[in-house]
CSV table of C-alpha atoms in Angstrom, one decimal:
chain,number,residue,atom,x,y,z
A,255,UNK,CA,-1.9,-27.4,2.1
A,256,UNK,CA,-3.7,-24.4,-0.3
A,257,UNK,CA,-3.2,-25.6,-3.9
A,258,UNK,CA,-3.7,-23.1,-6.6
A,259,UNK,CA,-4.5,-24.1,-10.4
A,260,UNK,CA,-3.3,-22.0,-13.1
A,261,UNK,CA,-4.3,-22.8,-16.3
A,262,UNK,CA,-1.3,-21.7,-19.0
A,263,UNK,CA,-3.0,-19.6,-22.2
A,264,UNK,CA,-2.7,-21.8,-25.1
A,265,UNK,CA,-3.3,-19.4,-27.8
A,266,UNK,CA,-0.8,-18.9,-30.0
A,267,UNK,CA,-0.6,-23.2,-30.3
A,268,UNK,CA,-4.1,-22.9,-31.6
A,269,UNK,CA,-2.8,-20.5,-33.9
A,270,UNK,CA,0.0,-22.4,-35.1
A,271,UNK,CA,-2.6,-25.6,-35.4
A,272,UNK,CA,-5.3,-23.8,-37.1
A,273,UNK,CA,-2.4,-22.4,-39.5
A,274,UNK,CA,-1.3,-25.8,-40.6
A,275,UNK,CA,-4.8,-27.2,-41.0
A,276,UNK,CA,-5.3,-24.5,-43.7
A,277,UNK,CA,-2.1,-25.2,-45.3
A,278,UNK,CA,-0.8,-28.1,-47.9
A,279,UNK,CA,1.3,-28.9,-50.2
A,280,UNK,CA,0.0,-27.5,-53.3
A,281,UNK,CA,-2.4,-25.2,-51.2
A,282,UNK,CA,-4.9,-28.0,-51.5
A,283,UNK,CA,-7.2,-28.9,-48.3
A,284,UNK,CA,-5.8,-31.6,-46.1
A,285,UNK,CA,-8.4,-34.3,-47.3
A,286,UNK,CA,-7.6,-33.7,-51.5
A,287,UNK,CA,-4.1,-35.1,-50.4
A,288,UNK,CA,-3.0,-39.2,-51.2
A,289,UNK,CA,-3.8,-41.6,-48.1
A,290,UNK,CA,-0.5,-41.4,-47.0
A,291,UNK,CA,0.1,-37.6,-47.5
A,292,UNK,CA,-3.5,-37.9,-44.8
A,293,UNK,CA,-1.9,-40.1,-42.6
A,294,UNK,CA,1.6,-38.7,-42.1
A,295,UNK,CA,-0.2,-35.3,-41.8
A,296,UNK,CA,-2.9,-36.4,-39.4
A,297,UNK,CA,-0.1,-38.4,-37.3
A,298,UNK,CA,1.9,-35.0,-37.3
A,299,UNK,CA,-1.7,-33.2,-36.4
A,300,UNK,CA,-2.3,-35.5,-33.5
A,301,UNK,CA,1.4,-35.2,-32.4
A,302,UNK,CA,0.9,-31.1,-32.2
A,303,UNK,CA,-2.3,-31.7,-30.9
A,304,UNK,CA,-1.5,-33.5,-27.8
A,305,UNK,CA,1.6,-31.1,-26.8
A,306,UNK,CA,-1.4,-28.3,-27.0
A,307,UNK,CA,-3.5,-30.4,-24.5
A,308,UNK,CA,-0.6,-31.3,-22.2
A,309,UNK,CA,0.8,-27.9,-22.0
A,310,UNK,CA,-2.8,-26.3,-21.9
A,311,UNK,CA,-3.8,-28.6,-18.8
A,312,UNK,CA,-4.3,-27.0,-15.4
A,313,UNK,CA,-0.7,-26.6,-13.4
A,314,UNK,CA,-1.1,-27.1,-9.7
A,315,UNK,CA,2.0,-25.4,-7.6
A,316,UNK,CA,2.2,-25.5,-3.5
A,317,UNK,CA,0.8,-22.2,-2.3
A,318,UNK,CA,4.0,-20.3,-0.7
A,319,UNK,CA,3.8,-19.2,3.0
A,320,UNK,CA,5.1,-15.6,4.4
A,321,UNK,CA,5.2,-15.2,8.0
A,322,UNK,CA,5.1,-11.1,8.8
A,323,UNK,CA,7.2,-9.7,11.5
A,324,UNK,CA,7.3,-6.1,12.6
A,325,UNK,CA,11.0,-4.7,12.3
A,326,UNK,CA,10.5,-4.2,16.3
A,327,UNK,CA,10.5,-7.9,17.0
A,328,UNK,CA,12.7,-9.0,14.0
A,329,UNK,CA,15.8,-6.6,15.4
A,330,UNK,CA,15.9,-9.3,18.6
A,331,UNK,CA,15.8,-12.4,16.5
A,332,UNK,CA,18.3,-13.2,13.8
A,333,UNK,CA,16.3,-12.4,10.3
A,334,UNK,CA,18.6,-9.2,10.0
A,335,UNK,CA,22.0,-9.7,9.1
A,336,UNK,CA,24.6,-6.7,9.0
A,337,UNK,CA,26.0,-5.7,5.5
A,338,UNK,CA,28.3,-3.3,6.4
A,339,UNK,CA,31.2,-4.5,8.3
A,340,UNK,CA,31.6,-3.5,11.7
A,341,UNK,CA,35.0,-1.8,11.7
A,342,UNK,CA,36.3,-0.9,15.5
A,343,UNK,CA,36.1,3.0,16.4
A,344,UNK,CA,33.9,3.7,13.2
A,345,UNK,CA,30.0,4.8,14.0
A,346,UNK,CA,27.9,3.8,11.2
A,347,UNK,CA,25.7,7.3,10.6
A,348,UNK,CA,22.2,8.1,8.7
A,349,UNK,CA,20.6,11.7,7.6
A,350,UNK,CA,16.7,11.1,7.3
A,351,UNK,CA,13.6,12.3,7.6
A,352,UNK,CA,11.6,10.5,10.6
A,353,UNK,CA,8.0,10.0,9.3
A,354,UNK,CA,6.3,7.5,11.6
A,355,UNK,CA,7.7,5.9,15.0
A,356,UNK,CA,6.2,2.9,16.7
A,357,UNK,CA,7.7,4.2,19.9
A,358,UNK,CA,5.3,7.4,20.7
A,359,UNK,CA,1.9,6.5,18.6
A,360,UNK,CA,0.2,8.6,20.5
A,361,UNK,CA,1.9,11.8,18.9
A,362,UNK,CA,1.2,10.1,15.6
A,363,UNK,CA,-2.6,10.1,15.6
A,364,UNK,CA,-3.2,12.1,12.5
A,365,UNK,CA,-1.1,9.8,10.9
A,366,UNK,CA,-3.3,6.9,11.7
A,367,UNK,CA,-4.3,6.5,7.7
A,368,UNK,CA,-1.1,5.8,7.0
A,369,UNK,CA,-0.4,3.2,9.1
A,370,UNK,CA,-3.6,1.8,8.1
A,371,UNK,CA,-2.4,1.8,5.0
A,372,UNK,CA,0.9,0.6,5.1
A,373,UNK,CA,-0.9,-2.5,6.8
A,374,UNK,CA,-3.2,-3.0,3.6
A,375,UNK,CA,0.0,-2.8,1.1
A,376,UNK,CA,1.7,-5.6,3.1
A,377,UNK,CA,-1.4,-7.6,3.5
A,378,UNK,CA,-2.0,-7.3,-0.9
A,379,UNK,CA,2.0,-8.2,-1.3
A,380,UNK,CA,1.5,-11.4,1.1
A,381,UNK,CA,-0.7,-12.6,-0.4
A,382,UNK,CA,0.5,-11.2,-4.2
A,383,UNK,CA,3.7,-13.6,-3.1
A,384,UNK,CA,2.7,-16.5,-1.8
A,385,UNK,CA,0.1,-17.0,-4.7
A,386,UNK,CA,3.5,-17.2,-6.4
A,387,UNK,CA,4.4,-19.9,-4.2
A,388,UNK,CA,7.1,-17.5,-2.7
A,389,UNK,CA,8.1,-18.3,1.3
A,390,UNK,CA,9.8,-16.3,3.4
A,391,UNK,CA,9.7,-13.5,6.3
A,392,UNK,CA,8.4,-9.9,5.4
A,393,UNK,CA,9.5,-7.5,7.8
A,394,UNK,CA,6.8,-4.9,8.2
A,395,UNK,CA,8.9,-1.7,9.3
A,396,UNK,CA,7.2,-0.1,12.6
A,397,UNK,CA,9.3,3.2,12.4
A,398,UNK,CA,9.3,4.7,8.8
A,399,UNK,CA,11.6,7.5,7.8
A,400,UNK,CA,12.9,9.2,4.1
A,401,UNK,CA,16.7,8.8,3.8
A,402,UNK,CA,18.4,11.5,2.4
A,403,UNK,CA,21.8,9.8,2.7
A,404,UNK,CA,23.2,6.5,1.8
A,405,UNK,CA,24.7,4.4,5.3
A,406,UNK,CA,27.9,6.3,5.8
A,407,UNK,CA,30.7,5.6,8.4
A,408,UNK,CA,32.6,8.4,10.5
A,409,UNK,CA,35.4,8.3,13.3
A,410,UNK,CA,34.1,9.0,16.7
A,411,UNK,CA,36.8,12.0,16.4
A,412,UNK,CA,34.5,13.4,13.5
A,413,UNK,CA,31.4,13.1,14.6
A,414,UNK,CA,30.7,16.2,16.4
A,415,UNK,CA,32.6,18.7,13.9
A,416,UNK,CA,30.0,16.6,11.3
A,417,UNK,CA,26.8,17.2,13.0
A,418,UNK,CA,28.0,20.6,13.8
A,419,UNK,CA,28.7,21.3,10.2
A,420,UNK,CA,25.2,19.8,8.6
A,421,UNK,CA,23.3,22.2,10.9
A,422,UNK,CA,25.0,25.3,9.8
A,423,UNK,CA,24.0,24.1,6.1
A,424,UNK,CA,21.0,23.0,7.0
A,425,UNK,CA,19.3,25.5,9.4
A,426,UNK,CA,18.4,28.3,6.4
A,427,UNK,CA,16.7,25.8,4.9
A,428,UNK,CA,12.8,25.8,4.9
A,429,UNK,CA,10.3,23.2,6.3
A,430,UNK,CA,8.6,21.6,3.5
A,431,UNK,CA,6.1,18.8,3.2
A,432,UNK,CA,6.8,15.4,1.3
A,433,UNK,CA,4.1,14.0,-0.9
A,434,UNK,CA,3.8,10.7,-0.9
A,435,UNK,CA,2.2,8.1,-3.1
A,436,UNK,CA,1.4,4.9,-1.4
A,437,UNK,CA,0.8,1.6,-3.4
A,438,UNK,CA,-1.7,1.8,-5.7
A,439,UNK,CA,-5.1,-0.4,-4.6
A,440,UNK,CA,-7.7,-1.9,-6.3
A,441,UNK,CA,-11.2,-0.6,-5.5
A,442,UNK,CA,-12.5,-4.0,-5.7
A,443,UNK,CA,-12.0,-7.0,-3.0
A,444,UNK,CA,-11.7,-9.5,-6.1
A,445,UNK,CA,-8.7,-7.7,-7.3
A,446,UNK,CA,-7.0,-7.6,-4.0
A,447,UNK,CA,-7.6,-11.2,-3.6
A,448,UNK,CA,-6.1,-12.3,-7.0
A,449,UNK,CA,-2.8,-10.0,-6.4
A,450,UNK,CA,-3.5,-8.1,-10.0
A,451,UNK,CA,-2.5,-5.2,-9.4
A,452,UNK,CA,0.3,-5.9,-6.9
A,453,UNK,CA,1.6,-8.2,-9.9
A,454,UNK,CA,1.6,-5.4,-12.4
A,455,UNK,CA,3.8,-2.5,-10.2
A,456,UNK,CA,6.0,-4.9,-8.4
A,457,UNK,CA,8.6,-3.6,-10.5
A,458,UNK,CA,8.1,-0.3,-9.5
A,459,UNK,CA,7.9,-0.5,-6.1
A,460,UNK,CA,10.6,-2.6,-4.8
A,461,UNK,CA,14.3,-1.1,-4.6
A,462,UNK,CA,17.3,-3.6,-4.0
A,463,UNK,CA,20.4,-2.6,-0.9
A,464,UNK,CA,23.7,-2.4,-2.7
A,465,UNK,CA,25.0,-6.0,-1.9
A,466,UNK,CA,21.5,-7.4,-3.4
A,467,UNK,CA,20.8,-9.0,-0.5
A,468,UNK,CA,17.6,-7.4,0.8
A,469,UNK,CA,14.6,-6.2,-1.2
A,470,UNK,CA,12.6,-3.1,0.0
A,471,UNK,CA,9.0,-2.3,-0.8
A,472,UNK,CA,8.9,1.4,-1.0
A,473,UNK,CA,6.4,4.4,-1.6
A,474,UNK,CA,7.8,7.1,-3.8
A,475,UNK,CA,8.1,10.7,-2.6
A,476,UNK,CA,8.0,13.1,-4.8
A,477,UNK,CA,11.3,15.2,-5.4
A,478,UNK,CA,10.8,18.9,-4.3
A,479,UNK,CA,13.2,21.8,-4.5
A,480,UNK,CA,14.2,21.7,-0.5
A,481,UNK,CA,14.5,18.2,-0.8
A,482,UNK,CA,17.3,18.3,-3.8
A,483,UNK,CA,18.7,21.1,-1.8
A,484,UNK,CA,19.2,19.2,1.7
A,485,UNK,CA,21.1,16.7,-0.1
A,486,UNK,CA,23.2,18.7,-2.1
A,487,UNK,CA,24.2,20.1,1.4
A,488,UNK,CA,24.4,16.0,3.2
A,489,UNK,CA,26.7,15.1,0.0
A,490,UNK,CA,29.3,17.7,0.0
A,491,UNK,CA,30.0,16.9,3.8
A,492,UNK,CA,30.0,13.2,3.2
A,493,UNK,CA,32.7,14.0,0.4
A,494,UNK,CA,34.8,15.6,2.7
A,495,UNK,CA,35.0,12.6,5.0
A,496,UNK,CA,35.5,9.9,1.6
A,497,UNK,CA,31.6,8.7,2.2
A,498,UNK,CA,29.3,7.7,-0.5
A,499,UNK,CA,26.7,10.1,-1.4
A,500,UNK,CA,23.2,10.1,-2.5
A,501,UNK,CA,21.5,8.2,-5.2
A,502,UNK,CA,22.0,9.9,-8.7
A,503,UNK,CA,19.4,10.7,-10.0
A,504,UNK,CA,18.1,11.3,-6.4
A,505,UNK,CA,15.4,8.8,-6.1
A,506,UNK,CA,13.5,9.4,-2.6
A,507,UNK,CA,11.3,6.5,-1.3
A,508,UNK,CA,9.9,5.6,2.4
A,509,UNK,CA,10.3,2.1,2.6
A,510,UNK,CA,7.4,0.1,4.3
A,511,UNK,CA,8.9,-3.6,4.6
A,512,UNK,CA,11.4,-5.5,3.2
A,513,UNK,CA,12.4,-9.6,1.9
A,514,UNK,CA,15.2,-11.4,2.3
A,515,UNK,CA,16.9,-12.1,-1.1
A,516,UNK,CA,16.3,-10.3,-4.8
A,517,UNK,CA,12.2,-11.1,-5.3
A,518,UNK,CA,12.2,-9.5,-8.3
A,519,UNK,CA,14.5,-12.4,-9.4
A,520,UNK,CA,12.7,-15.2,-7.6
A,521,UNK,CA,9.3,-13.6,-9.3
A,522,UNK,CA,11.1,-13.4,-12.6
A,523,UNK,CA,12.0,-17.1,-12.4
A,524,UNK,CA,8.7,-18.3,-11.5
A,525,UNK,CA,6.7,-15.8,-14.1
A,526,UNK,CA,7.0,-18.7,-16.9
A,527,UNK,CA,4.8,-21.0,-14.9
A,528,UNK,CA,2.7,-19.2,-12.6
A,529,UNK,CA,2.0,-15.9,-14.0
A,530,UNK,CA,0.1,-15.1,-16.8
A,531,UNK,CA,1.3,-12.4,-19.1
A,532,UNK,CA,-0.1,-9.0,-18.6
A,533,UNK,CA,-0.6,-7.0,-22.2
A,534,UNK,CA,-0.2,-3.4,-22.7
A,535,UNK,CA,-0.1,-3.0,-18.8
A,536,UNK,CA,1.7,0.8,-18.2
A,537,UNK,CA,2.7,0.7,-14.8
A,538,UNK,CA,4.2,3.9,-14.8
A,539,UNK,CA,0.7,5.5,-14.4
A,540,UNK,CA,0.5,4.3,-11.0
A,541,UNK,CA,3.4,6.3,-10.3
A,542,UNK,CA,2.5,9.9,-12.2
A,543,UNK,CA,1.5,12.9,-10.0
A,544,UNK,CA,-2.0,13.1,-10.9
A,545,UNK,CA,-3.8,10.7,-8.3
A,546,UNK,CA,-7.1,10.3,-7.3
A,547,UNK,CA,-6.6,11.0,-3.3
A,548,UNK,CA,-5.2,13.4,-1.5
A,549,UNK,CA,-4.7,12.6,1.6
A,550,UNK,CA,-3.1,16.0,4.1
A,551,UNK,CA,-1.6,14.5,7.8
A,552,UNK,CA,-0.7,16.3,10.7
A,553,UNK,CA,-1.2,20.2,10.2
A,554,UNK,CA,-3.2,20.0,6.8
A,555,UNK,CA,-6.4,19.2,6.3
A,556,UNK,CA,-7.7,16.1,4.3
A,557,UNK,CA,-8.6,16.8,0.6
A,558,UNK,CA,-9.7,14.8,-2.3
A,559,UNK,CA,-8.6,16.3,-6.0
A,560,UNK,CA,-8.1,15.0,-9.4
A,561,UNK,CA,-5.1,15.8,-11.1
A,562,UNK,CA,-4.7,17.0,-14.6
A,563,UNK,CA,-5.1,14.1,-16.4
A,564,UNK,CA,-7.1,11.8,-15.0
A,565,UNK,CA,-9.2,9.6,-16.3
A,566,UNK,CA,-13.2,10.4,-15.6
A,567,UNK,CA,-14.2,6.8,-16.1
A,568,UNK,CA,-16.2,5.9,-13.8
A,569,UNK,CA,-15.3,2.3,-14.1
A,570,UNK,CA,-11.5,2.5,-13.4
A,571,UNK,CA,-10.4,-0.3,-10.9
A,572,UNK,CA,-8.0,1.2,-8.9
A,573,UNK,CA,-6.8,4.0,-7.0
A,574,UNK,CA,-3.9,5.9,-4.7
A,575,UNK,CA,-3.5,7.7,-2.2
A,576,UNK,CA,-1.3,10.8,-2.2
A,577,UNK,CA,-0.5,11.9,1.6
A,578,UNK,CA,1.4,14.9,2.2
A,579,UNK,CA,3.3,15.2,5.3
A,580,UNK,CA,4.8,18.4,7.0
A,581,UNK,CA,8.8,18.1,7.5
A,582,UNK,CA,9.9,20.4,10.2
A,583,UNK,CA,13.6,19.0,11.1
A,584,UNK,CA,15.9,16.6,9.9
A,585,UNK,CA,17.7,13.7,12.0
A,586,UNK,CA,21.2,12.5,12.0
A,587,UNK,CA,21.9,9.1,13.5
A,588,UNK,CA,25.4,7.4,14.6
A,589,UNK,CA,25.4,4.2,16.2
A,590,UNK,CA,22.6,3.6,18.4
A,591,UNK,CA,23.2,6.2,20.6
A,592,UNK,CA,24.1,9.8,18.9
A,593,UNK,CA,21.0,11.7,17.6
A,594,UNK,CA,20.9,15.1,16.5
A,595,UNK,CA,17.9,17.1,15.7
A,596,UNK,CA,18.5,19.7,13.0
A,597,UNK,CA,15.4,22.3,13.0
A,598,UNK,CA,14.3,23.4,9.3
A,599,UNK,CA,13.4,27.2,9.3
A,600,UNK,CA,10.2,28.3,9.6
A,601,UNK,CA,8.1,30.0,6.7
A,602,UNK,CA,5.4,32.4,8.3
A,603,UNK,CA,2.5,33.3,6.2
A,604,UNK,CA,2.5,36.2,4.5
């Protein structure tokens, strides 16, 4: 079994002991004081002094184990459970964005860096959690998609006048391209090893389902005008069939695999013992729109730019990648066997 030793930071007992040693009754040293005033202070010393040693003393926890299992194979075991109720003659329905499918990766070669990378982010947060002594399945999700609705449920009887109404909305609309920014990496192997920078975004990256049941690591897309617009047009057709709409704000994410259970709670109970305190750590830079890569897919070329912003040290430990993806239609889901294919229009160049 891999045991890890974590050793606690002890500073601020030193502090407190070093802080009585100069202080006495009278302000006089410790040793100008009466034999007894020496020994009840050196008892109450030695007391303070071994609490430092015992808490200071290297803590060995049981290194957690997390099995990954593509989405593919978890669907035909039992990891997933259903959150929505199944209600008889209701189709449970979905408005997305299809990004990458495990099912034709042939037609998905230029978006072979992404995969890639995907793989890499799930390999850091494996190893990021069980270093936390965390067990569990991750699902690694094969087909990845942006959602621009929340799970809604429809009547088969509305299903057609619903798809029929979301292309009319829909079809003026223009293709677009999503940016998104992947989990930020460090450059350096060490890094990666030690789950540093995992440790310092988590917060940032994971997104709970409503019943708190499942946690999602996610890439954030940034928000565009076409994007707001789509789901302006998805929400006012959910509202007329009572159906929730979209996150407000709109918060658009891709996510890339998922946990059973709230981590960010598990972590947070665990952070006492096993992980050191992180100062002055903004993790919101690894989320701001300057990045250091710039990654195009599929019909745009490959660039690398700095944003406004950007730090020129040369010495920075980390990095992300910005890919931007072209978004041509939009699909609408019911059940698991109802599909439609909404085209976006097409800008020619001037």
């Amino acid at each position: 079994m891999d045991l890890i030793a974590l050793i606690e930071d002890s500073t601020d007992d030193d502090s407190e002991i070093k802080s009585y040693s100069d202080t006495g009754d009278g302000n006089q040293n410790i040793d100008q004081t009466t034999n007894g005033e020496h020994n009840a202070s050196s008892k109450i010393r030695r007391k303070r002094t071994d609490k430092v040693s015992h808490e200071g003393r290297a803590k060995v926890i049981r290194r957690g184990l997390i099995d990954v299992v593509s989405s593919s194979k978890a669907r035909d075991s039992r990891v997933f459970s259903r959150s929505i109720p199944h209600r008889r003659g209701h189709w449970a329905g979905h408005v997305k964005i299809p990004i990458l499918m495990a099912s034709s990766p042939s037609e998905n070669d230029d978006l072979e860096p992404l995969r890639k990378t995907k793989t890499r982010n799930v390999a850091a947060l494996q190893n990021f959690l069980e270093r936390r002594g965390i067990s569990g399945t991750m699902i690694e999700h094969d087909n990845l998609h942006l959602s621009l609705s929340k799970h809604f449920s429809l009547q088969i009887a509305n299903i057609e006048p619903f798809a029929r109404r979301l292309g009319e909305l829909l079809q003026n609309e223009p293709s677009t391209s999503l940016h998104v920014e992947t989990m930020v990496e460090p450059c350096h192997e060490s890094n990666l090893v030690h789950g540093e920078f995992v440790g310092e975004i988590i917060d940032d990256i994971v997104l709970l389902n409503e019943e708190k049941t499942r946690s999602f690591f996610c890439w954030r897309v940034r928000p565009n005008v076409t994007l707001l617009r789509i789901v302006a047009h998805v929400d006012a057709i959910l509202k007329r069939y009572n159906q929730p709409v979209y996150y407000q704000p709109a918060h658009f994410h891709i996510s890339f695999a998922s946990f059973a259970g709230n981590i960010i709670e598990s972590l947070n109970k665990t952070k006492g013992e096993y992980v050191h305190s992180r100062l002055d750590v903004d993790s919101e830079r690894y989320f701001q729109s300057p990045s250091n890569n710039v990654v195009g897919a599929s019909i745009i070329g490959s660039k690398n730019e700095r944003g406004v912003g950007d730090d020129d040290d040369d010495d920075d430990d980390s990095e992300q990648t910005v890919y931007i993806l072209p978004v041509h239609h939009v699909e609408c889901t019911l059940g698991t066997t109802k599909e439609y294919i909404i085209p976006l229009r097409t800008c020619h160049p001037f």
